[in-house]
XYZ file of C-alpha atoms in Angstrom:
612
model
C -48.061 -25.750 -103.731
C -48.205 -26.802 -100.247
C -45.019 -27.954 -99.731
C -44.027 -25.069 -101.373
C -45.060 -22.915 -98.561
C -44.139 -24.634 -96.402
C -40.788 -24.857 -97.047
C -40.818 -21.203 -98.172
C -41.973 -20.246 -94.631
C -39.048 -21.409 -92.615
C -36.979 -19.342 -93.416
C -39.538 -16.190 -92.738
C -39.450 -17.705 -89.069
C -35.820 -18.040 -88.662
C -35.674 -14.286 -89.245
C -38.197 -13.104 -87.226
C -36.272 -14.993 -84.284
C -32.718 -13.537 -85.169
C -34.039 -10.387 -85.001
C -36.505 -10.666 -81.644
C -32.736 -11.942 -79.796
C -31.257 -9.014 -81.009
C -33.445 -6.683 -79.447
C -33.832 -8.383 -76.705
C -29.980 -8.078 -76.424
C -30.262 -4.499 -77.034
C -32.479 -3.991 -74.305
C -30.356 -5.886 -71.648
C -27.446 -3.654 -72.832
C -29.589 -0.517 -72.218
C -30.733 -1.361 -68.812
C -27.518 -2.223 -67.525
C -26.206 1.066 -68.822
C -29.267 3.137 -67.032
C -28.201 1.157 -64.289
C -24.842 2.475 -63.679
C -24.039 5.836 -61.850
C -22.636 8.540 -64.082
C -18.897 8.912 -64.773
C -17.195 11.386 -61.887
C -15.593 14.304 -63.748
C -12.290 15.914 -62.573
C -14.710 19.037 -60.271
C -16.956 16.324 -58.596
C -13.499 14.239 -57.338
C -12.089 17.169 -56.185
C -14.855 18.616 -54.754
C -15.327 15.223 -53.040
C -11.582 15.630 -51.480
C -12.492 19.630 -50.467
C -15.328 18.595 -48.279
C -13.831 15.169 -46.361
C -10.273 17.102 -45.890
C -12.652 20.043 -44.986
C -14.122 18.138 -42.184
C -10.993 16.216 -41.149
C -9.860 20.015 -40.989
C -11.790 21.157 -38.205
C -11.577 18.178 -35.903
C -8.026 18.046 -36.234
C -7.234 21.828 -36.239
C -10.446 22.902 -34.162
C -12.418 19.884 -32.438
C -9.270 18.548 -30.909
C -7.862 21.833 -29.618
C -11.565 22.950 -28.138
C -11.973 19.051 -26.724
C -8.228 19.241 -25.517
C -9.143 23.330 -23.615
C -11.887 21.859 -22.212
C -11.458 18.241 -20.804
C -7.819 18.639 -19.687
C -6.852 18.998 -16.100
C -4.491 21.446 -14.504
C -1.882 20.231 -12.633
C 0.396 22.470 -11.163
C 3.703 21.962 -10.416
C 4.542 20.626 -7.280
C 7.921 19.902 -5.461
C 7.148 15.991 -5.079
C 10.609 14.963 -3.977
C 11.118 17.601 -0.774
C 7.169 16.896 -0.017
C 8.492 13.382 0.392
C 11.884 14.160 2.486
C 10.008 15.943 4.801
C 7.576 13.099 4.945
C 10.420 9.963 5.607
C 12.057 12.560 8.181
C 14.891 13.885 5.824
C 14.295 17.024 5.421
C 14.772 17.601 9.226
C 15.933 15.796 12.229
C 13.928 18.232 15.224
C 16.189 18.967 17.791
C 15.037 20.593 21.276
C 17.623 22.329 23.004
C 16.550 23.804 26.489
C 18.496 26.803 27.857
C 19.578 26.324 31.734
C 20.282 29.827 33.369
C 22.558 28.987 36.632
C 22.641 32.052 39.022
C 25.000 31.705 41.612
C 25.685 34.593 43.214
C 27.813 33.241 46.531
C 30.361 31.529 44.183
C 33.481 32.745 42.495
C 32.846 33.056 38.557
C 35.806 30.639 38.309
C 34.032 27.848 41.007
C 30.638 28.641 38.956
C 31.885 28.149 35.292
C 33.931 25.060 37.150
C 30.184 23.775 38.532
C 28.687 24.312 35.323
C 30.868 21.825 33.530
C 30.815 19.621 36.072
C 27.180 19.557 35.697
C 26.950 19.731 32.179
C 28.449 16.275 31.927
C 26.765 14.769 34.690
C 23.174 15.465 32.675
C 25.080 14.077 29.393
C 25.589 10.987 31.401
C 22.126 10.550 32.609
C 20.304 11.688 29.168
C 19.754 8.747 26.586
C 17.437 11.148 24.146
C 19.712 13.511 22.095
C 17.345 14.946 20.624
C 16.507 16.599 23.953
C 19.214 17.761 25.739
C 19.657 20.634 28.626
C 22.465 22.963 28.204
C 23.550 25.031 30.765
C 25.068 28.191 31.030
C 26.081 30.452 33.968
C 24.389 33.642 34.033
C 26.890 36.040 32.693
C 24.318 38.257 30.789
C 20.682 40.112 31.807
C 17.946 38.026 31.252
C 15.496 39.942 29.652
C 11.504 40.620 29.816
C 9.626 38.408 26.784
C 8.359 41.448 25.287
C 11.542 43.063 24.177
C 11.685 40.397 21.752
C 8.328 40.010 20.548
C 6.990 36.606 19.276
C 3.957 36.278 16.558
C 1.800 34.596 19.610
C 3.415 35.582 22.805
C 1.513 38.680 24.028
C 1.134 38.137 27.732
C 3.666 34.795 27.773
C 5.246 33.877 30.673
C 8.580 32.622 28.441
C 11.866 34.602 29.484
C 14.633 35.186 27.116
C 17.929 36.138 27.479
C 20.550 37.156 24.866
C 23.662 35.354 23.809
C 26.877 36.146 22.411
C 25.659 36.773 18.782
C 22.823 39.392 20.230
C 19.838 36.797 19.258
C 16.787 35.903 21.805
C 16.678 32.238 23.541
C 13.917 31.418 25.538
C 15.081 30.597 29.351
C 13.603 26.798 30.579
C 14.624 27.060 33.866
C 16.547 29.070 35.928
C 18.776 27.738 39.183
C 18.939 29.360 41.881
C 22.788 28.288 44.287
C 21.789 29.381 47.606
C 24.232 28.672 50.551
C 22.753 28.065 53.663
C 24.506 27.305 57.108
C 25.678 23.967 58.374
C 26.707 20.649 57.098
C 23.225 19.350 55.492
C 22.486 17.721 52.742
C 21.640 19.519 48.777
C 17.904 20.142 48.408
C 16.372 21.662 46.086
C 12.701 23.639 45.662
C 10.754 24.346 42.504
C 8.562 27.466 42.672
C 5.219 26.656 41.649
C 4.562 29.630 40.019
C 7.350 30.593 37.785
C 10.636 28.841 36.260
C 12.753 28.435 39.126
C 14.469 25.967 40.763
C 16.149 26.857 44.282
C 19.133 24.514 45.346
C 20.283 25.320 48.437
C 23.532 23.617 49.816
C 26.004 24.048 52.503
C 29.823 25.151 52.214
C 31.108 22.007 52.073
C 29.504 20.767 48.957
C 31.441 23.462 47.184
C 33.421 21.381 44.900
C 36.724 22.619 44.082
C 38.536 23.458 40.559
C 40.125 20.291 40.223
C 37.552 17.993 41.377
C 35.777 15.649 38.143
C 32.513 14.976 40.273
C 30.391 16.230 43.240
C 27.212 16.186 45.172
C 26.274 19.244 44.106
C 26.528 18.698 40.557
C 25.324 15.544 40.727
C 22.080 16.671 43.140
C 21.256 18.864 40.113
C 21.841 17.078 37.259
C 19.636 14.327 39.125
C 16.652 16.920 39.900
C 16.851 18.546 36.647
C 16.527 15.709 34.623
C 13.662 14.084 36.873
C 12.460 17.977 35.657
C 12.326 16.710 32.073
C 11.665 13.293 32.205
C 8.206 13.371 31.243
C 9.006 16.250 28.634
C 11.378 13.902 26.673
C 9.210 10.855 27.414
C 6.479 13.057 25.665
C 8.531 14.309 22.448
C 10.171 10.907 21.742
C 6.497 9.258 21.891
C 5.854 11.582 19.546
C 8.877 11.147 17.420
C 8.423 7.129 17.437
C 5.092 7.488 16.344
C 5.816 9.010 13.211
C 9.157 7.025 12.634
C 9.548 7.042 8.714
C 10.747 3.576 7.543
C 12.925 3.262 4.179
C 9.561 2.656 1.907
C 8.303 6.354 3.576
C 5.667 5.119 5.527
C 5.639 5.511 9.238
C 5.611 3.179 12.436
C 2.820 2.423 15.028
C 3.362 2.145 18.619
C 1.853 -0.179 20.564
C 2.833 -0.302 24.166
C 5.667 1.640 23.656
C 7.200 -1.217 21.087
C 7.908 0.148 18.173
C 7.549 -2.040 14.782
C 10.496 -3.840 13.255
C 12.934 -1.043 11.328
C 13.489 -2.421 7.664
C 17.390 -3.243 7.222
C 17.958 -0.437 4.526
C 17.694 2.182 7.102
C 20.554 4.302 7.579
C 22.222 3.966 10.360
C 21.692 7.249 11.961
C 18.198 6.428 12.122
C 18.594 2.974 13.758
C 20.606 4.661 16.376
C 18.138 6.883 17.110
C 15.108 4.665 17.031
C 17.345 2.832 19.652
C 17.777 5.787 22.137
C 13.726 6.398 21.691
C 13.156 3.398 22.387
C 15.936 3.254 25.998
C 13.698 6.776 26.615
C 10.215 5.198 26.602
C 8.953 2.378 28.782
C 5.642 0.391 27.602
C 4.056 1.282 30.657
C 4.981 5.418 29.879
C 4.069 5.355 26.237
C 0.551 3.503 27.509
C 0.030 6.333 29.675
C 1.119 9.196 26.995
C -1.122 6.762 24.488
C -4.467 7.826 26.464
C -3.534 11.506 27.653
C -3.043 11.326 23.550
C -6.537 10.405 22.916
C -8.658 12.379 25.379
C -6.791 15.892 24.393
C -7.687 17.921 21.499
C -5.898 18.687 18.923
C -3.729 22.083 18.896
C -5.616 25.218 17.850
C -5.029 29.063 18.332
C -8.189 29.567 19.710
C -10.620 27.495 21.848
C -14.452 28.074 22.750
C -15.240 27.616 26.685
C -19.213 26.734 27.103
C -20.100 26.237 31.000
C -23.589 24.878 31.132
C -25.690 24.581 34.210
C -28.638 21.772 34.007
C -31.091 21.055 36.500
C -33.974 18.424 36.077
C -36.234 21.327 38.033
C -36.811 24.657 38.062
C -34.464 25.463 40.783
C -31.687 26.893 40.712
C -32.551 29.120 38.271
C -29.577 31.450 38.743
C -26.037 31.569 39.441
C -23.202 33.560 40.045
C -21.081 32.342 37.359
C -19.501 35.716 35.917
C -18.037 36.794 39.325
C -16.864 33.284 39.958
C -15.362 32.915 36.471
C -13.085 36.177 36.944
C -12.041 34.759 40.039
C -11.356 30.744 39.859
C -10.589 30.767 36.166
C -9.731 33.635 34.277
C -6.198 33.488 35.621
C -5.390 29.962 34.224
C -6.917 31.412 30.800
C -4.551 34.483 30.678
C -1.310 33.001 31.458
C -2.094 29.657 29.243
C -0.223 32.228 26.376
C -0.401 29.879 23.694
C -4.292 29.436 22.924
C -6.897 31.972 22.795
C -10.075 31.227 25.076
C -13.559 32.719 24.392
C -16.665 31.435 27.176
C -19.726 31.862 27.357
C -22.404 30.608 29.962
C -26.117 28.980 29.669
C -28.838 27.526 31.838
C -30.976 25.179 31.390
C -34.193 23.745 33.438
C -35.987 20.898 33.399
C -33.115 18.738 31.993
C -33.752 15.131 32.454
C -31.329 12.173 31.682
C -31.124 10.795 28.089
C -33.330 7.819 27.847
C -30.314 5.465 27.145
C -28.908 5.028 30.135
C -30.241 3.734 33.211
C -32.006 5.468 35.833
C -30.274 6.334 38.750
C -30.405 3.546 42.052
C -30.984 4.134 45.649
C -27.966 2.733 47.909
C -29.905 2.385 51.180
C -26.790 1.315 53.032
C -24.795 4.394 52.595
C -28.024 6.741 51.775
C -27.150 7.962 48.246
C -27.963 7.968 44.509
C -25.635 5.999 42.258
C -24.545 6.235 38.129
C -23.432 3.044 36.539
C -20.154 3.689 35.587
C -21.246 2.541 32.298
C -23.699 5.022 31.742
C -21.316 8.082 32.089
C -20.674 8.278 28.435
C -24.337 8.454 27.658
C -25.036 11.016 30.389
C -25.195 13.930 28.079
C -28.876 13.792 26.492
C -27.765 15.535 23.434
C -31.248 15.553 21.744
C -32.532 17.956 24.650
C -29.703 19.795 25.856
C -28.439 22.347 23.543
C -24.442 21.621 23.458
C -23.420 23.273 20.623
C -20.825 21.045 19.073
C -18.958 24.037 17.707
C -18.765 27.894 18.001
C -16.487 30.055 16.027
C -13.750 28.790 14.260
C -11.621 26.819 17.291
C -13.389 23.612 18.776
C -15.472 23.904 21.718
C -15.230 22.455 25.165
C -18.054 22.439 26.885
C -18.108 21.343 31.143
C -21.169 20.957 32.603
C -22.211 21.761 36.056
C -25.383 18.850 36.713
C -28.040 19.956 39.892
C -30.175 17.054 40.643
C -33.306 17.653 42.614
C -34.078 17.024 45.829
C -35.470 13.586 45.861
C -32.160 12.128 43.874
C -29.419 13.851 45.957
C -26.913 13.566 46.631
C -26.159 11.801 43.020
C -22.759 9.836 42.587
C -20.800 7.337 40.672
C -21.197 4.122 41.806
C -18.123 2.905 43.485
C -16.054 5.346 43.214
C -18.398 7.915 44.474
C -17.069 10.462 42.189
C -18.569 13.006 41.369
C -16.726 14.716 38.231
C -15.443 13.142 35.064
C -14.081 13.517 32.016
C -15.291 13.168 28.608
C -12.291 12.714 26.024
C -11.965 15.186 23.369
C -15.385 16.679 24.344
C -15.396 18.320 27.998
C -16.204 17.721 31.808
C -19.035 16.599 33.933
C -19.520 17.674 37.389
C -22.793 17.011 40.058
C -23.307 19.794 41.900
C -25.392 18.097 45.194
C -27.131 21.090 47.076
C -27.403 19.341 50.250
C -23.905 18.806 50.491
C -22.094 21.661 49.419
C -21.777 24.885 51.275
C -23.308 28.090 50.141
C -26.113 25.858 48.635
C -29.562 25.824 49.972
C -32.460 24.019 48.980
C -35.050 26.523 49.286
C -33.020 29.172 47.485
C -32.916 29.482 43.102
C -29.440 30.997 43.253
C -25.869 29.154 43.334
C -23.156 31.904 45.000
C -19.820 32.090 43.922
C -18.386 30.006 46.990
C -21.223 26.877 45.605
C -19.583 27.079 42.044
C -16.102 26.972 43.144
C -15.369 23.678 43.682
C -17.074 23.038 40.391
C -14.855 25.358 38.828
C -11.487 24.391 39.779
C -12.596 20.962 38.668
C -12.937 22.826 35.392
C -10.115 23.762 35.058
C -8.288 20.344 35.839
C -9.679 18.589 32.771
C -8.938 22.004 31.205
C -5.766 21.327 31.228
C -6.025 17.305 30.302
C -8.132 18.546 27.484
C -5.290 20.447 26.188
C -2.802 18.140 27.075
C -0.865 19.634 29.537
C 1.572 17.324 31.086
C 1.051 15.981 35.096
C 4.907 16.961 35.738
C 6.592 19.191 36.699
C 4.665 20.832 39.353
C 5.148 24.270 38.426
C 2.796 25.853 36.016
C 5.096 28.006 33.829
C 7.131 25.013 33.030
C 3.676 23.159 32.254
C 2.928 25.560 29.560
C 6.454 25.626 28.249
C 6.398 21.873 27.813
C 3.165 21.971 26.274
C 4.664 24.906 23.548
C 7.393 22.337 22.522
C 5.144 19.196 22.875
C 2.275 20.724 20.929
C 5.737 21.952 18.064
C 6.643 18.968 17.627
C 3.338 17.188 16.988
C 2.360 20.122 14.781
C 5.448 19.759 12.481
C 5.165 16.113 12.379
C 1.779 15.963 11.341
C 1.575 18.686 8.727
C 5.173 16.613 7.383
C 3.042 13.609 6.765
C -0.020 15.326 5.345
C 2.828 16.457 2.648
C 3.712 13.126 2.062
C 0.542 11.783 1.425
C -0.394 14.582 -1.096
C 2.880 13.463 -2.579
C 1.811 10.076 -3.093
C -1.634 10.843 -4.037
C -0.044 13.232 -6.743
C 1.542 10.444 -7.769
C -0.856 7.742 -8.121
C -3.894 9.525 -9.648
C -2.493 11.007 -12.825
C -5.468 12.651 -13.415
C -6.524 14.166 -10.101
C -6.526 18.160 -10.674
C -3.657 19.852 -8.809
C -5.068 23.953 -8.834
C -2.855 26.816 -8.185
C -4.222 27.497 -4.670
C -2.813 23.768 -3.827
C 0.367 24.426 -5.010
C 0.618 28.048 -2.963
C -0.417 26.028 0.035
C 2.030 23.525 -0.366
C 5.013 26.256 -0.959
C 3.601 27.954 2.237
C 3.313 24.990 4.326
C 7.198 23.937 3.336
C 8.178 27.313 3.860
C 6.406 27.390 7.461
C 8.404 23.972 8.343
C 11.413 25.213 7.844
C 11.355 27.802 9.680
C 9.614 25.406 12.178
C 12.614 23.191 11.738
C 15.035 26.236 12.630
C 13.346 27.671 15.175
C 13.426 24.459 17.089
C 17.442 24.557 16.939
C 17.595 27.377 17.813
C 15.701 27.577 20.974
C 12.847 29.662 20.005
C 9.865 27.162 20.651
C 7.154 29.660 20.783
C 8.029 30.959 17.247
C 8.226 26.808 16.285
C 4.679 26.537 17.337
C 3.092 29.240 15.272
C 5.109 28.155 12.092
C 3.955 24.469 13.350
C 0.282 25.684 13.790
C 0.620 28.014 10.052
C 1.937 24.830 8.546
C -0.491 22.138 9.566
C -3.873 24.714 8.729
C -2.016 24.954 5.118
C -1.135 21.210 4.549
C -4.596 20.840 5.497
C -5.991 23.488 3.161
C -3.824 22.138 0.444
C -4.865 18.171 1.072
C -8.478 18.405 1.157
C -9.310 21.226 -1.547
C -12.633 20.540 -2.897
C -11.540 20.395 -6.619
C -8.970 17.820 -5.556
C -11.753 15.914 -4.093
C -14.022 15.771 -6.570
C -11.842 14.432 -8.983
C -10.938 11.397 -7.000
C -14.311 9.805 -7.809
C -14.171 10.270 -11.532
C -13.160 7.316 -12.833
C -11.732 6.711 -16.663
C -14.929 4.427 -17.384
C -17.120 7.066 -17.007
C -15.185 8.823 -19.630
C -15.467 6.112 -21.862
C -19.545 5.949 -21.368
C -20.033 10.076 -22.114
C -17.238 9.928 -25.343
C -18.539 6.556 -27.161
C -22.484 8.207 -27.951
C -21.082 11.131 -28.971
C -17.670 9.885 -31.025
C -19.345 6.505 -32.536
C -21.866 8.283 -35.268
C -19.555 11.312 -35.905
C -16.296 9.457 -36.401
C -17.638 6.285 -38.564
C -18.765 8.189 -41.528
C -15.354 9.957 -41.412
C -13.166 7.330 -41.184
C -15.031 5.536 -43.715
C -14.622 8.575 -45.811
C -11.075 9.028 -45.684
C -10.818 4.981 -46.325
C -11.991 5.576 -49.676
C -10.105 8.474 -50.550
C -6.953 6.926 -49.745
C -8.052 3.779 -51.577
C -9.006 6.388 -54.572
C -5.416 7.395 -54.566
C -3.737 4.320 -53.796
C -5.562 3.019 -56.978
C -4.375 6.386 -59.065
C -0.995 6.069 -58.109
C -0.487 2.493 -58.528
C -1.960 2.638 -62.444
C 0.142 6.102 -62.902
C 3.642 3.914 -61.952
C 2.080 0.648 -64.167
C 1.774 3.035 -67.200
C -2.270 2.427 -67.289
C-alpha cells in the first residue's frame, strides 16, 4: 500500500509543476505587455507631425524674419571706389593758377603785349612747381570791385577780380605797376604794403624792343615776382608732399623735407611730379614750414579772441582795453576776410604762478627777475586762472597780458630777456612790467590805452602765426591771399583722406553700420570737392576755401558718427555669448524632433518600396 502511494503520487507532483511554469509564463507575458506604450493610431502620428512642422513653422516663417528685422545692420550705399580716387590723388590733381594784371600805361599796347611774353617765359624758366604757376596778362579790361561778384565768404575781402574773355570773375594776385622814370638807372621795384601792388619803375632804355627774346626788364620782374611766391609754392608743395598717395593708397611722411621712397608702380605723371616737389622744397624750408605747421590752428570760419589780464595783486584793477582794441586790433580782424573773430576781455587779481614751475630768480648783475626758459610752457596755472578752453563753436585763442607786482619787476626770460611768447596751438603770453613801460604807474589801478599797446600789437603777431599766415611777402593783402589758397589746399587734402579712410574702414568691418546721414555726408563732402577741385583751376580761391572748409566739417561729420562708432567695439564673440543661452534649449528639442520624424518617414518609405 505504501509503495502504492508512493508511486501514485509522482505523478500528482509532476502536474502541479507543469502547471505553476505555465502561469508563471503567463505572467511574464502580461507584464511585458503592460510594459509597452500603446500602439500610435493614424490621428496621434499626424497630430505629432502638425505640432513639430507647426513649430518649425514659426521660426522659419516668423522667428527668422523678426531675428533677421531686428539684429541686421543698415548699410547704406556708398561710392567706395571715387571715396578712394580722391583719397590716392586721382580724382584731382589741384592746380593754382595766379592771375598777374600788368598795367603799363607809358608803353605802346604792341611793346606791352611784346613785354608780357617776354616775361611770361622768363617766370616759366625760373618756376620748377607746375602746379603753381603765374600767368600774366596785360590789362586790357576793368578790373572790378570784389563785390560785384559776390563770394559765399567774401563780405568785406580785400580780393580784386577782373573779368575775362568768357565774362567769368578771376581773382587778381598782383597787379604791376610799369612806371618810367628819368635817367639811365637801374629796374627797381616797390611792393605796397598795404594792398596788391607791385611798382617797377625803369628808365627808357630798358624798353626792350619787338624783336628782342630777353631783357632786363623782363627779367627784373620775373626775378621779383617769383621771389613774391617763393614761400607760397614752398608752402602748397609741403602740403602736397605730405599727403603724396603711393600706389597701395596710403600717403607719404616728410621728414626734413625728404620725402619717402615712391613704390615703382607709380605712374609716371606722379613720379614727375613728386620730383619737381621735391626741386621746390629744401630740408631746411620744409623744417621751417614743419613747425609754423604745428603751432597754427587748424582752419575754421570762426575764431574766439579771449584777452586776459592777470596780476598776482590787486593792482591794476582796470584797463582800457575796449578803446585800445578798436584801435590796435580791430583793423587786422576786419580785413583778415576769411575767418570770423568774436573777443571778449577778463581780469583777474591775485593770480599767482602754477606751483610747477619754478619761482622766479633775482639777477643782481643786471637788476631783474628771470623765467627759466623751461618753465614757459607751465606758466599758465590752469587750475586757478579761468581760460576757457573753448567758447562757441570755433576754437579759442586766448593771449594773456601778465602784471607782476612791484617787488618781482621787471620780470623776463632768462637769456633772452624776452618778454612775450608763444604758446603753439593755444595763444600768447606777454609781461606787462609797470616800471618800465610808459603810461604805467605804480601807484595808479588803471592801464591806459598807450600801456596796452605794445601788448597788443604783440597780439596780433602771434595772431597771425596762430593762423598761419606766412612771414613773406611783406604786404598784408597778399598775406591773406596766400593764406586763402594755403588754408584750400590743406582743407581739400585733408577732407580727401578722411574719405579714404571711411573707405577702407567700410571695407574692413563688414558689419560696422553705415546710416543714411553718413551716406548724405559723404555725397555732400564729394560734391563740395569738386567744386573745390574746379574752383582751384579756375582761379577762384576764395570760393575753393569755403567748398574746402564745407567739405572737411562733412567728411568729419560723416567719419565719426556716433552709430558708426559704437559698432566698432562689438565684436562677433559677443554675439556668440548672448545667442548660445538663448538658441541651445530652444533649438535641441527641435532638432531632435524633426530627427525622428524624418527617421519615421525614412522607415515608412523604405518598407512601402520593400513591399512590407
Amino acid at each position: 500500500m505504501t509503495d502504492e502511494s508512493e508511486d501514485g503520487g509522482k505523478p500528482i507532483e509532476l502536474l502541479e509543476d507543469s502547471a505553476s511554469s505555465r502561469n508563471s509564463s503567463t505572467e511574464v507575458k502580461v507584464s511585458e505587455l503592460s510594459k509597452k506604450p500603446p500602439p500610435e493610431t493614424a490621428d496621434d502620428i499626424r497630430v505629432r507631425t502638425l505640432v513639430i512642422s507647426s513649430f518649425w513653422a514659426i521660426v522659419i516663417l516668423l522667428g527668422l524674419p523678426v531675428w533677421w528685422w531686428t539684429t541686421s545692420i543698415h548699410r547704406s550705399r556708398l561710392p567706395l571706389q571715387e571715396m578712394l580716387e580722391w583719397a590716392d590723388g586721382k580724382a584731382c590733381k589741384p592746380t593754382f593758377p595766379l592771375q598777374i594784371i600788368v598795367d603799363a600805361p607809358s608803353l605802346s599796347e604792341n611793346e606791352a603785349q611784346h613785354l608780357v611774353r617776354t616775361t611770361q617765359h622768363a617766370l616759366d624758366d625760373l618756376n620748377e612747381f607746375s602746379a603753381h604757376h603765374l600767368r600774366l596778362n596785360l590789362q586790357e579790361s576793368v578790373t572790378i570791385p570784389n563785390h560785384s561778384f559776390p563770394s559765399q565768404n567774401q563780405t568785406g575781402s580785400n580780393h580784386q577780380y577782373r573779368q575775362d574773355k568768357s565774362g567769368e570773375p578771376e581773382e587778381v594776385a598782383l597787379t604791376i605797376r610799369l612806371n618810367q622814370v628819368d635817367g639811365t638807372g637801374a629796374v627797381s621795384a616797390e611792393l605796397q604794403p598795404h594792398s596788391s601792388i607791385l611798382d617797377v619803375f625803369y628808365p627808357a632804355n630798358q624798353i626792350l624792343s619787338t624783336s628782342s627774346s630777353s631783357s632786363v626788364l623782363a627779367n627784373t620782374i620775373a626775378s621779383k615776382l617769383q621771389d613774391l611766391f617763393a614761400e607760397e609754392q614752398a608752402s602748397i608743395a609741403y602740403i602736397l608732399i605730405s599727403n603724396q598717395p603711393h600706389s597701395n593708397g596710403q600717403y607719404s611722411s616728410i621728414g626734413g623735407g625728404q620725402m619717402s621712397p615712391s613704390s615703382p608702380s607709380n605712374s609716371s605723371p606722379i613720379r614727375e611730379q613728386r620730383s619737381g616737389l621735391s626741386r621746390t622744397l629744401s630740408p631746411e624750408l620744409a623744417d621751417k614750414l614743419a613747425r609754423r605747421t604745428t603751432r597754427s590752428l587748424k582752419y575754421a570760419p570762426t575764431y574766439h579772441i579771449t584777452i586776459s589780464l592777470f596780476t598776482p595783486t590787486s593792482t591794476p584793477s582796470s584797463w582800457d582795453i575796449d578803446s585800445a582794441i578798436d584801435k590796435y586790433m580791430a583793423p587786422l580782424l576786419a580785413s583778415f576776410s576769411i575767418s570770423n573773430f568774436t573777443v571778449d576781455t577778463q581780469v583777474q587779481l591775485y593770480a599767482t604762478f602754477s606751483p610747477s614751475i619754478q619761482q622766479p630768480e633775482h639777477d643782481p648783475n643786471v637788476g631783474i627777475w628771470t623765467l627759466q626758459k623751461e618753465d614757459l610752457s607751465g606758466f599758465i596755472n590752469a587750475a586757478e586762472w579761468p581760460l576757457s578752453p573753448s567758447i562757441g563753436e570755433g576754437p579759442t585763442l586766448n593771449f594773456v597780458l601778465y602784471v607782476p607786482s612791484e617787488q618781482m619787476s621787471p620780470l623776463m626770460v632768462k637769456g633772452s630777456h624776452a618778454t612775450s611768447w608763444l604758446v603753439p596751438q593755444w595763444g600768447g603770453i606777454t609781461i606787462l612790467n609797470p616800471s618800465s613801460e610808459p603810461g604805467v604807474s605804480k601807484s595808479r589801478s588803471n592801464l591806459s590805452k598807450e600801456a596796452i599797446r605794445p601788448a597788443l600789437l604783440t597780439f596780433s603777431h602771434q595772431l597771425l602765426s596762430l593762423l598761419g599766415a606766412p612771414e613773406s611777402p611783406s604786404s598784408f593783402p597778399l598775406q591773406l591771399q596766400t593764406l586763402t589758397r594755403v588754408r584750400a589746399a590743406s582743407l581739400l587734402l585733408s577732407a580727401s583722406s578722411t574719405m579714404g579712410s571711411l573707405a577702407r574702414l567700410t571695407v574692413a568691418l563688414p558689419s560696422i553700420a553705415i546710416p543714411e546721414n553718413v551716406a548724405v555726408a559723404v555725397d555732400t563732402t564729394l560734391s563740395h570737392l569738386r567744386a573745390t577741385c574746379v574752383s582751384l583751376t579756375e582761379g577762384r580761391f576764395s570760393d575753393a576755401l569755403e567748398h574746402a572748409r564745407v567739405a572737411e566739417a562733412e567728411a568729419e561729420k560723416g567719419f565719426f558718427d556716433k552709430s558708426m562708432v559704437g559698432q566698432v567695439y562689438f565684436p562677433d564673440e559677443h554675439k556668440v555669448a548672448v545667442y548660445l543661452p538663448l538658441l541651445g534649449p530652444v533649438g535641441v528639442p527641435l532638432v531632435m524632433s524633426a530627427l525622428k520624424e524624418i527617421k519615421r518617414y525614412w522607415k515608412v518609405w523604405k518598407g512601402r518600396r520593400t513591399g512590407h
